[in-house]
Amino acid sequence: MLTKKVDGVQVELSADEELAFLASQRGTLGKRKSEKLGDLSELSRLARTSGITFKGMSINTDIESMTLLQSLETKESAISFKSGRGEFQVLSVAEQQELRETLYDYIQAVFANEEDLTSQILAVGSNDDDALSDTDKDAIDAIDINSGWPAV
């Protein structure tokens, strides 16, 4: 049982006071959602930048690599392309298009998963200023932000 000081004397908290105190120490629903969304954002960033495998080649998917790959759209002949592991491979015009489409599909799958998980997190509870209830905490904790990411 928790106690408080009243007029210099320690007294036990009532059951309602104890529940209110414990809820205040847990934080708000909005704070817990924000923490979960922050973790989700980091997982999404890692998924977007972890790279993919295309025809046995490791392809970087960081911003610099994506910008370079986007510039391939104007090429009308085969190119020598350097993979994420430093290997060179000749890509035909058709393979360049296939690579761009594969990358686009991959990034869109990452964003779709992040959007779905974000919606699930934001749907928990009704007022972000409320103290975090056990029910809302359990609902947020049950959302598996490690699932649904596209395979590389």
XYZ file of N, CA, C and O in Angstrom:
608
model
N 0.842 -1.175 0.000
C 0.000 0.000 0.000
C 0.887 1.239 0.000
O 1.878 1.299 0.714
N 0.521 2.212 -0.796
C 1.267 3.462 -0.878
C 0.800 4.427 0.208
O -0.340 4.363 0.657
N 1.710 5.321 0.594
C 1.369 6.298 1.622
C 1.677 7.696 1.128
O 2.392 7.890 0.144
N 1.097 8.657 1.820
C 1.393 10.068 1.560
C 1.484 10.776 2.900
O 1.020 10.267 3.922
N 2.096 11.956 2.896
C 2.228 12.737 4.119
C 1.075 13.736 4.187
O 0.843 14.501 3.257
N 0.341 13.695 5.256
C -0.741 14.650 5.503
C -0.485 15.270 6.868
O -0.461 14.569 7.889
N -0.276 16.580 6.875
C 0.022 17.298 8.119
C 1.165 16.643 8.898
O 1.107 16.474 10.110
N 2.181 16.226 8.143
C 3.365 15.662 8.762
C 3.245 14.208 9.175
O 4.157 13.639 9.746
N 2.110 13.574 8.860
C 1.889 12.188 9.255
C 1.710 11.335 7.996
O 1.001 11.711 7.065
N 2.372 10.180 7.957
C 2.220 9.256 6.834
C 0.875 8.547 6.953
O 0.579 7.947 7.988
N 0.078 8.638 5.889
C -1.203 7.924 5.867
C -1.275 7.111 4.585
O -0.669 7.468 3.568
N -2.035 6.018 4.650
C -2.185 5.169 3.478
C -3.093 5.844 2.462
O -4.053 6.516 2.812
N -2.757 5.646 1.181
C -3.617 6.146 0.120
C -4.843 5.247 0.001
O -4.765 4.025 0.215
N -5.958 5.850 -0.369
C -7.140 5.038 -0.651
C -6.873 4.263 -1.946
O -5.950 4.580 -2.703
N -7.700 3.269 -2.219
C -7.536 2.478 -3.444
C -7.617 3.378 -4.668
O -6.834 3.242 -5.610
N -8.546 4.320 -4.688
C -8.693 5.240 -5.827
C -7.471 6.142 -5.970
O -6.996 6.389 -7.081
N -6.953 6.640 -4.847
C -5.765 7.494 -4.883
C -4.550 6.714 -5.388
O -3.738 7.235 -6.155
N -4.448 5.463 -4.955
C -3.327 4.635 -5.379
C -3.392 4.370 -6.895
O -2.385 4.478 -7.603
N -4.579 4.039 -7.400
C -4.743 3.813 -8.836
C -4.416 5.072 -9.634
O -3.747 5.012 -10.668
N -4.874 6.219 -9.153
C -4.607 7.489 -9.846
C -3.106 7.787 -9.843
O -2.549 8.233 -10.848
N -2.449 7.528 -8.721
C -1.013 7.764 -8.643
C -0.260 6.852 -9.607
O 0.620 7.297 -10.354
N -0.594 5.564 -9.602
C 0.086 4.619 -10.489
C -0.141 4.977 -11.953
O 0.781 4.893 -12.770
N -1.354 5.403 -12.289
C -1.646 5.807 -13.671
C -0.829 7.032 -14.053
O -0.319 7.125 -15.172
N -0.662 7.968 -13.132
C 0.099 9.180 -13.449
C 1.578 8.866 -13.678
O 2.257 9.535 -14.449
N 2.081 7.833 -13.020
C 3.475 7.443 -13.192
C 3.707 6.728 -14.514
O 4.818 6.690 -15.020
N 2.675 6.175 -15.072
C 2.765 5.434 -16.315
C 2.812 6.375 -17.523
O 3.296 5.999 -18.579
N 2.305 7.562 -17.386
C 2.290 8.504 -18.495
C 0.951 8.500 -19.202
O -0.005 7.859 -18.782
N 0.905 9.211 -20.297
C -0.348 9.326 -21.039
C -0.377 8.359 -22.211
O 0.652 7.837 -22.641
N -1.568 8.162 -22.704
C -1.754 7.337 -23.893
C -0.955 7.926 -25.055
O -0.275 7.207 -25.786
N -1.007 9.249 -25.202
C -0.277 9.909 -26.287
C 1.226 9.685 -26.197
O 1.895 9.481 -27.210
N 1.761 9.697 -24.982
C 3.205 9.468 -24.804
C 3.574 8.054 -25.233
O 4.560 7.843 -25.930
N 2.750 7.073 -24.839
C 3.047 5.681 -25.206
C 2.938 5.476 -26.712
O 3.753 4.786 -27.318
N 1.920 6.108 -27.322
C 1.797 6.024 -28.779
C 3.017 6.633 -29.453
O 3.559 6.077 -30.403
N 3.441 7.780 -28.950
C 4.601 8.466 -29.522
C 5.855 7.603 -29.437
O 6.640 7.536 -30.392
N 6.053 6.934 -28.309
C 7.207 6.046 -28.159
C 7.143 4.901 -29.175
O 8.133 4.573 -29.818
N 5.968 4.299 -29.325
C 5.801 3.176 -30.255
C 5.994 3.643 -31.691
O 6.637 2.969 -32.500
N 5.462 4.830 -32.019
C 5.627 5.380 -33.369
C 7.093 5.696 -33.654
O 7.564 5.533 -34.785
N 7.831 6.145 -32.648
C 9.267 6.401 -32.816
C 10.022 5.117 -33.127
O 10.883 5.088 -34.014
N 9.680 4.046 -32.406
C 10.303 2.744 -32.677
C 9.952 2.265 -34.086
O 10.799 1.742 -34.807
N 8.695 2.465 -34.472
C 8.238 2.067 -35.805
C 8.979 2.851 -36.891
O 9.420 2.284 -37.892
N 9.152 4.129 -36.690
C 9.852 4.968 -37.662
C 11.285 4.479 -37.878
O 11.773 4.438 -39.014
N 11.943 4.090 -36.810
C 13.312 3.590 -36.927
C 13.342 2.271 -37.695
O 14.213 2.055 -38.544
N 12.386 1.378 -37.433
C 12.323 0.120 -38.176
C 12.065 0.366 -39.656
O 12.642 -0.305 -40.522
N 11.219 1.333 -39.958
C 10.937 1.672 -41.352
C 12.188 2.206 -42.042
O 12.503 1.825 -43.169
N 12.921 3.075 -41.354
C 14.158 3.619 -41.926
C 15.148 2.495 -42.212
O 15.769 2.437 -43.278
N 15.274 1.575 -41.267
C 16.184 0.441 -41.463
C 15.746 -0.417 -42.645
O 16.581 -0.852 -43.445
N 14.446 -0.650 -42.768
C 13.944 -1.454 -43.887
C 14.199 -0.744 -45.217
O 14.609 -1.373 -46.199
N 13.973 0.577 -45.239
C 14.163 1.332 -46.491
C 15.614 1.353 -46.922
O 15.904 1.414 -48.111
N 16.526 1.328 -45.992
C 17.944 1.507 -46.331
C 18.765 0.218 -46.250
O 19.971 0.261 -46.451
N 18.126 -0.899 -45.977
C 18.878 -2.145 -45.796
C 19.311 -2.779 -47.106
O 20.191 -3.630 -47.111
N 18.705 -2.379 -48.203
C 19.081 -2.918 -49.497
C 18.238 -4.121 -49.894
O 17.491 -4.665 -49.090
N 18.363 -4.494 -51.163
C 17.641 -5.640 -51.695
C 18.604 -6.488 -52.510
O 19.729 -6.069 -52.797
N 18.137 -7.653 -52.895
C 18.895 -8.503 -53.806
C 18.134 -8.550 -55.125
O 16.928 -8.797 -55.144
N 18.850 -8.268 -56.201
C 18.255 -8.267 -57.535
C 19.146 -9.102 -58.445
O 20.315 -8.760 -58.649
N 18.620 -10.209 -58.930
C 19.369 -11.105 -59.816
C 20.730 -11.460 -59.225
O 21.754 -11.436 -59.904
N 20.728 -11.735 -57.926
C 21.946 -12.125 -57.241
C 22.845 -10.973 -56.831
O 23.867 -11.182 -56.188
N 22.481 -9.744 -57.206
C 23.293 -8.563 -56.856
C 22.727 -7.902 -55.605
O 21.519 -7.763 -55.454
N 23.601 -7.450 -54.743
C 23.203 -6.661 -53.591
C 23.027 -5.216 -54.056
O 23.948 -4.616 -54.613
N 21.821 -4.665 -53.855
C 21.528 -3.300 -54.296
C 21.262 -2.435 -53.072
O 20.356 -2.723 -52.282
N 22.047 -1.381 -52.902
C 21.828 -0.442 -51.803
C 20.536 0.329 -52.052
O 20.203 0.655 -53.193
N 19.827 0.648 -50.963
C 18.592 1.418 -51.092
C 18.634 2.683 -50.238
O 17.602 3.202 -49.850
N 19.828 3.181 -49.973
C 19.935 4.456 -49.274
C 19.624 5.581 -50.262
O 19.470 5.354 -51.460
N 19.509 6.798 -49.790
C 19.104 7.937 -50.629
C 20.063 8.136 -51.806
O 19.636 8.329 -52.946
N 21.363 8.084 -51.538
C 22.351 8.296 -52.607
C 22.198 7.243 -53.713
O 22.181 7.565 -54.901
N 22.059 5.988 -53.315
C 21.924 4.919 -54.297
C 20.608 5.042 -55.070
O 20.565 4.816 -56.284
N 19.541 5.402 -54.369
C 18.236 5.539 -55.038
C 18.281 6.679 -56.059
O 17.714 6.565 -57.144
N 18.954 7.767 -55.729
C 19.085 8.881 -56.665
C 19.859 8.443 -57.899
O 19.471 8.747 -59.035
N 20.933 7.716 -57.701
C 21.716 7.202 -58.823
C 20.868 6.275 -59.689
O 20.858 6.385 -60.919
N 20.139 5.384 -59.053
C 19.303 4.450 -59.802
C 18.186 5.159 -60.566
O 17.825 4.759 -61.668
N 17.678 6.228 -59.989
C 16.637 6.997 -60.672
C 17.182 7.615 -61.958
O 16.483 7.734 -62.953
N 18.451 7.980 -61.949
C 19.055 8.586 -63.131
C 19.153 7.589 -64.293
O 19.344 7.986 -65.445
N 19.018 6.317 -64.005
C 19.072 5.300 -65.059
C 17.870 5.377 -66.006
O 17.918 4.816 -67.094
N 16.816 6.050 -65.599
C 15.608 6.110 -66.418
C 15.864 6.673 -67.805
O 15.129 6.386 -68.731
N 16.876 7.481 -67.938
C 17.137 8.115 -69.233
C 18.079 7.300 -70.118
O 18.302 7.660 -71.269
N 18.600 6.218 -69.618
C 19.549 5.412 -70.397
C 18.807 4.536 -71.400
O 17.814 3.915 -71.079
N 19.311 4.513 -72.602
C 18.692 3.705 -73.653
C 19.660 2.644 -74.166
O 19.523 2.159 -75.283
N 20.637 2.316 -73.325
C 21.583 1.261 -73.687
C 22.007 0.541 -72.408
O 21.729 1.001 -71.302
N 22.657 -0.588 -72.586
C 23.140 -1.348 -71.433
C 24.158 -0.509 -70.661
O 24.852 0.336 -71.222
N 24.212 -0.729 -69.369
C 25.168 -0.008 -68.528
C 25.916 -1.006 -67.656
O 25.442 -2.107 -67.402
N 27.083 -0.591 -67.193
C 27.813 -1.354 -66.198
C 27.389 -0.790 -64.850
O 27.505 0.407 -64.599
N 26.868 -1.652 -63.995
C 26.315 -1.216 -62.718
C 27.102 -1.837 -61.581
O 27.405 -3.037 -61.602
N 27.439 -1.029 -60.571
C 28.202 -1.503 -59.414
C 27.227 -1.813 -58.276
O 26.449 -0.965 -57.859
N 27.288 -3.036 -57.785
C 26.371 -3.461 -56.718
C 26.853 -2.948 -55.368
O 27.940 -2.389 -55.243
N 26.045 -3.215 -54.358
C 26.384 -2.824 -52.993
C 27.604 -3.533 -52.449
O 28.218 -3.077 -51.499
N 27.975 -4.647 -53.057
C 29.172 -5.393 -52.628
C 30.389 -5.050 -53.484
O 31.424 -5.696 -53.384
N 30.230 -4.081 -54.384
C 31.343 -3.679 -55.230
C 31.510 -4.506 -56.488
O 32.509 -4.365 -57.191
N 30.540 -5.363 -56.787
C 30.608 -6.184 -58.000
C 30.031 -5.386 -59.167
O 29.076 -4.637 -59.004
N 30.602 -5.571 -60.332
C 30.076 -4.917 -61.525
C 29.310 -5.931 -62.356
O 29.720 -7.085 -62.486
N 28.189 -5.455 -62.909
C 27.376 -6.307 -63.762
C 26.750 -5.429 -64.834
O 26.330 -4.313 -64.568
N 26.696 -5.945 -66.047
C 26.063 -5.216 -67.135
C 24.557 -5.431 -67.043
O 24.082 -6.565 -66.931
N 23.828 -4.327 -67.056
C 22.364 -4.379 -67.030
C 21.825 -3.888 -68.369
O 22.149 -2.776 -68.803
N 21.006 -4.713 -68.987
C 20.355 -4.299 -70.235
C 19.313 -3.228 -69.912
O 18.993 -2.990 -68.736
N 18.773 -2.602 -70.945
C 17.721 -1.592 -70.744
C 16.539 -2.232 -70.018
O 15.972 -1.658 -69.079
N 16.166 -3.448 -70.413
C 15.049 -4.147 -69.777
C 15.359 -4.440 -68.305
O 14.487 -4.302 -67.436
N 16.591 -4.838 -68.009
C 16.973 -5.122 -66.619
C 16.992 -3.839 -65.785
O 16.624 -3.858 -64.611
N 17.392 -2.733 -66.396
C 17.361 -1.457 -65.689
C 15.926 -1.118 -65.291
O 15.658 -0.706 -64.155
N 14.990 -1.316 -66.225
C 13.577 -1.051 -65.948
C 13.060 -1.996 -64.855
O 12.362 -1.582 -63.945
N 13.437 -3.250 -64.954
C 13.014 -4.239 -63.960
C 13.566 -3.875 -62.577
O 12.864 -3.990 -61.564
N 14.807 -3.424 -62.530
C 15.404 -3.012 -61.261
C 14.653 -1.820 -60.678
O 14.332 -1.804 -59.489
N 14.358 -0.819 -61.496
C 13.610 0.346 -61.012
C 12.253 -0.084 -60.459
O 11.830 0.366 -59.398
N 11.568 -0.967 -61.176
C 10.254 -1.430 -60.716
C 10.374 -2.234 -59.430
O 9.549 -2.094 -58.518
N 11.397 -3.058 -59.325
C 11.618 -3.855 -58.112
C 11.866 -2.934 -56.921
O 11.312 -3.145 -55.837
N 12.696 -1.921 -57.122
C 12.972 -0.968 -56.055
C 11.721 -0.199 -55.653
O 11.444 -0.020 -54.462
N 10.973 0.249 -56.644
C 9.740 0.984 -56.366
C 8.795 0.104 -55.547
O 8.237 0.540 -54.534
N 8.586 -1.129 -55.980
C 7.686 -2.047 -55.275
C 8.158 -2.292 -53.848
O 7.346 -2.340 -52.913
N 9.472 -2.442 -53.679
C 10.027 -2.686 -52.352
C 9.769 -1.491 -51.419
O 9.255 -1.655 -50.307
N 10.110 -0.291 -51.874
C 9.927 0.905 -51.047
C 8.447 1.123 -50.742
O 8.074 1.469 -49.612
N 7.585 0.896 -51.724
C 6.148 1.045 -51.491
C 5.653 0.030 -50.463
O 4.786 0.342 -49.643
N 6.190 -1.181 -50.482
C 5.801 -2.199 -49.501
C 6.240 -1.785 -48.092
O 5.511 -2.003 -47.116
N 7.413 -1.165 -47.992
C 7.875 -0.661 -46.690
C 6.908 0.406 -46.191
O 6.446 0.366 -45.042
N 6.583 1.372 -47.046
C 5.683 2.453 -46.638
C 4.282 1.925 -46.316
O 3.643 2.393 -45.373
N 3.795 0.961 -47.074
C 2.467 0.400 -46.814
C 2.425 -0.269 -45.443
O 1.450 -0.126 -44.694
N 3.486 -0.996 -45.102
C 3.537 -1.642 -43.792
C 3.604 -0.601 -42.680
O 2.902 -0.710 -41.678
N 4.435 0.418 -42.868
C 4.532 1.475 -41.856
C 3.188 2.177 -41.691
O 2.763 2.468 -40.569
N 2.514 2.441 -42.792
C 1.209 3.108 -42.729
C 0.188 2.248 -41.971
O -0.558 2.748 -41.119
N 0.163 0.947 -42.266
C -0.767 0.042 -41.592
C -0.497 0.004 -40.092
O -1.421 0.123 -39.276
N 0.764 -0.152 -39.716
C 1.109 -0.219 -38.295
C 0.842 1.114 -37.592
O 0.375 1.138 -36.452
N 1.102 2.224 -38.281
C 0.809 3.540 -37.715
C -0.678 3.677 -37.437
O -1.089 4.143 -36.363
N -1.504 3.254 -38.385
C -2.963 3.318 -38.204
C -3.405 2.492 -37.005
O -4.281 2.917 -36.241
N -2.814 1.314 -36.845
C -3.166 0.465 -35.705
C -2.821 1.150 -34.382
O -3.610 1.126 -33.432
N -1.648 1.770 -34.325
C -1.214 2.446 -33.094
C -2.123 3.627 -32.799
O -2.591 3.807 -31.671
N -2.392 4.445 -33.813
C -3.210 5.643 -33.611
C -4.657 5.315 -33.263
O -5.350 6.128 -32.646
N -5.122 4.125 -33.627
C -6.507 3.734 -33.360
C -6.743 3.336 -31.900
O -7.896 3.247 -31.467
N -5.689 3.122 -31.148
C -5.847 2.700 -29.755
C -6.330 3.871 -28.913
O -5.781 4.973 -28.987
N -7.363 3.612 -28.106
C -7.873 4.630 -27.188
C -8.574 5.762 -27.903
O -8.681 5.786 -29.132
N -9.058 6.706 -27.109
C -9.804 7.801 -27.712
C -9.246 9.179 -27.399
O -9.464 10.120 -28.142
N -8.512 9.306 -26.315
C -7.994 10.620 -25.936
C -6.528 10.484 -25.535
O -6.219 9.905 -24.492
N -5.652 11.041 -26.347
C -4.211 10.905 -26.094
C -3.765 11.575 -24.798
O -2.684 11.289 -24.301
N -4.589 12.469 -24.243
C -4.237 13.125 -22.985
C -4.605 12.287 -21.764
O -4.223 12.613 -20.642
N -5.349 11.186 -21.979
C -5.738 10.322 -20.870
C -4.523 9.605 -20.303
O -3.569 9.313 -21.018
N -4.616 9.284 -19.015
C -3.592 8.434 -18.408
C -3.640 7.089 -19.114
O -4.689 6.636 -19.557
N -2.497 6.466 -19.258
C -2.395 5.192 -19.967
C -3.034 4.080 -19.131
O -2.548 3.741 -18.057
N -4.124 3.530 -19.638
C -4.804 2.435 -18.939
C -4.114 1.117 -19.258
O -3.378 1.010 -20.242
N -4.380 0.116 -18.439
C -3.829 -1.216 -18.708
C -4.324 -1.737 -20.051
O -3.562 -2.346 -20.812
N -5.586 -1.494 -20.353
C -6.168 -1.958 -21.618
C -5.462 -1.326 -22.808
O -5.091 -2.021 -23.764
N -5.268 0.004 -22.761
C -4.592 0.691 -23.872
C -3.121 0.282 -23.959
O -2.582 0.093 -25.053
N -2.458 0.127 -22.812
C -1.060 -0.313 -22.813
C -0.944 -1.682 -23.470
O -0.085 -1.909 -24.319
N -1.836 -2.604 -23.066
C -1.817 -3.953 -23.643
C -2.105 -3.923 -25.138
O -1.491 -4.661 -25.913
N -3.037 -3.054 -25.560
C -3.386 -2.958 -26.987
C -2.202 -2.445 -27.799
O -1.913 -2.961 -28.882
N -1.511 -1.445 -27.284
C -0.344 -0.913 -27.997
C 0.785 -1.944 -28.012
O 1.420 -2.177 -29.045
N 1.007 -2.584 -26.882
C 2.074 -3.591 -26.801
C 1.803 -4.790 -27.707
O 2.740 -5.452 -28.151
N 0.519 -5.075 -27.983
C 0.158 -6.217 -28.828
C 0.433 -5.956 -30.308
O 0.469 -6.890 -31.104
N 0.645 -4.704 -30.688
C 0.928 -4.377 -32.089
C 2.388 -4.732 -32.372
O 3.295 -4.135 -31.805
N 2.584 -5.712 -33.226
C 3.932 -6.212 -33.521
C 4.548 -5.401 -34.658
O 4.332 -5.668 -35.822
N 5.322 -4.399 -34.271
C 5.933 -3.518 -35.276
C 7.098 -4.178 -35.994
O 7.653 -3.604 -36.941
N 7.462 -5.385 -35.591
C 8.534 -6.111 -36.293
C 7.996 -6.977 -37.415
O 8.774 -7.615 -38.123
N 6.689 -7.002 -37.591
C 6.098 -7.885 -38.607
C 5.701 -7.090 -39.851
O 5.512 -5.880 -39.806
N 5.587 -7.828 -40.953
C 5.054 -7.247 -42.177
C 6.045 -6.570 -43.099
O 5.672 -6.099 -44.174
N 7.292 -6.482 -42.714
C 8.286 -5.802 -43.543
C 8.609 -6.696 -44.748
O 8.712 -7.906 -44.611
N 8.790 -6.081 -45.921
C 9.087 -6.897 -47.114
C 10.448 -7.576 -47.007
O 11.366 -7.054 -46.374
N 10.523 -8.722 -47.614
C 11.796 -9.463 -47.627
C 12.763 -8.764 -48.567
O 12.376 -8.187 -49.573
N 14.014 -8.811 -48.201
C 15.045 -8.207 -49.044
C 15.565 -9.274 -49.949
O 16.176 -9.210 -50.870
